Short mmCIF file of C-alpha atoms in Angstrom, two decimals:
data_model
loop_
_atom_site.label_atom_id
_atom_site.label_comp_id
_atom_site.label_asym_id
_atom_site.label_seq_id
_atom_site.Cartn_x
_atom_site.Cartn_y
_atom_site.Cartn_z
CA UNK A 1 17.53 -24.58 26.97
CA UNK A 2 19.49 -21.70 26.39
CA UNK A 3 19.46 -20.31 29.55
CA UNK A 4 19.60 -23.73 31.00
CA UNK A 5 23.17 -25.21 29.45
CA UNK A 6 26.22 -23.48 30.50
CA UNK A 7 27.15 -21.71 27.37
CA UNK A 8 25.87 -19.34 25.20
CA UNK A 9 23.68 -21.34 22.42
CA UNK A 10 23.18 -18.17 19.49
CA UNK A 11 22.03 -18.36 16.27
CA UNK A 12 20.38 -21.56 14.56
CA UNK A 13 18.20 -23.69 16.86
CA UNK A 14 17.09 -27.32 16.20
CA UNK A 15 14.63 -29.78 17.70
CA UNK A 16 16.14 -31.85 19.83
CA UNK A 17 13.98 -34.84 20.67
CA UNK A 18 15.33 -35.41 24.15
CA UNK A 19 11.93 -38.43 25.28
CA UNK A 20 13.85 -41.91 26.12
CA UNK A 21 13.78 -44.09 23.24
CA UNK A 22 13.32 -47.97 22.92
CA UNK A 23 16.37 -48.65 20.68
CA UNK A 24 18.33 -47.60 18.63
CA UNK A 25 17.92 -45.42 15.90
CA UNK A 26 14.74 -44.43 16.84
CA UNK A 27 13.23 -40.70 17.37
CA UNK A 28 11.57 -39.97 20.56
CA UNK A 29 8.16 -38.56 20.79
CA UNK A 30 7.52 -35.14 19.34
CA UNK A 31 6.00 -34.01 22.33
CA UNK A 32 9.06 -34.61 24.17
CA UNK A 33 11.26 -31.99 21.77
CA UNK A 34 13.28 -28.77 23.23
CA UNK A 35 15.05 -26.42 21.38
CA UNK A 36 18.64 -26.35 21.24
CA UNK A 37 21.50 -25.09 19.35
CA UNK A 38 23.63 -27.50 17.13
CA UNK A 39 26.55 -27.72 19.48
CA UNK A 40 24.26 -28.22 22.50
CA UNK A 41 22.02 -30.75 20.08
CA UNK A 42 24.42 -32.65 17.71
CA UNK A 43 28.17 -31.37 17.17
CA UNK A 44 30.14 -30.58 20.90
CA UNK A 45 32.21 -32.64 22.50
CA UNK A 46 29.52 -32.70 25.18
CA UNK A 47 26.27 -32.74 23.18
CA UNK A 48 22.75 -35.23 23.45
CA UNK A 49 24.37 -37.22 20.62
CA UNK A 50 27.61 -37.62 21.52
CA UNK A 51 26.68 -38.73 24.76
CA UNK A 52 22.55 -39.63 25.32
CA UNK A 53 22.56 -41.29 28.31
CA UNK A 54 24.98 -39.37 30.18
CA UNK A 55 24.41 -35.58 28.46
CA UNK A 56 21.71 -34.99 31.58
CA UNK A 57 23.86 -35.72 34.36
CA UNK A 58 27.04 -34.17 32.43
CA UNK A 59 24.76 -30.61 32.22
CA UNK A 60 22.84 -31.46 35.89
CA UNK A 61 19.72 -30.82 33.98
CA UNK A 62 16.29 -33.23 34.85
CA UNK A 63 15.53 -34.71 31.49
CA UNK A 64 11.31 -34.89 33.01
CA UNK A 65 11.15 -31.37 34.22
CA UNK A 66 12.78 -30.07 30.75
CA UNK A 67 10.57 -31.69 28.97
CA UNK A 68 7.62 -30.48 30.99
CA UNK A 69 8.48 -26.81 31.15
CA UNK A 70 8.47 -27.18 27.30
CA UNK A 71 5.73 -28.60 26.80
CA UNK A 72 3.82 -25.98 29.59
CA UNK A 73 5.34 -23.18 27.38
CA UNK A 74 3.57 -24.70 23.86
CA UNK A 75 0.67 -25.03 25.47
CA UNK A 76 0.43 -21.33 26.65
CA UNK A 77 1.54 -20.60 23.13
CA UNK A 78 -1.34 -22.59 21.80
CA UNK A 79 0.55 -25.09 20.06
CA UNK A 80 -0.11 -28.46 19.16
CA UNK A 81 1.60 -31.36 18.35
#
């Protein structure tokens, strides 16, 4: 994600669980987690928290293809979930 949002994430990076969700208040999958820093994650004015369902189209990222270039990079690393 760093590259991908317009701004420079440095520092601290979280797991942000980016998978569509049910309802509220619940996580999405681990397998559907990407890194990002806290302001891209939880605290901006324009971050997945603050705005979930529009935070995508806000950033013209694709929420699939994120999540699949993740998850193609773990697996090359030879990690698991």
């Amino acid at each position: 994600v760093r590259r991908l949002l317009p701004h420079a994430c440095y520092g601290r990076v979280e797991s942000a669980h980016i998978g569509e969700v049910a309802g509220m208040g619940q996580k999405a999958p681990d397998e559907t987690a990407v890194p990002m820093c806290p302001v891209a994650h939880r605290t901006g004015r324009w971050a997945f928290h603050s705005m979930p369902r529009s935070f995508f189209q806000h950033w013209s990222l694709d929420r699939e293809l994120l999540i699949l270039r993740y998850q193609h990079m773990a697996r090359e690393a030879g990690l698991r979930w």
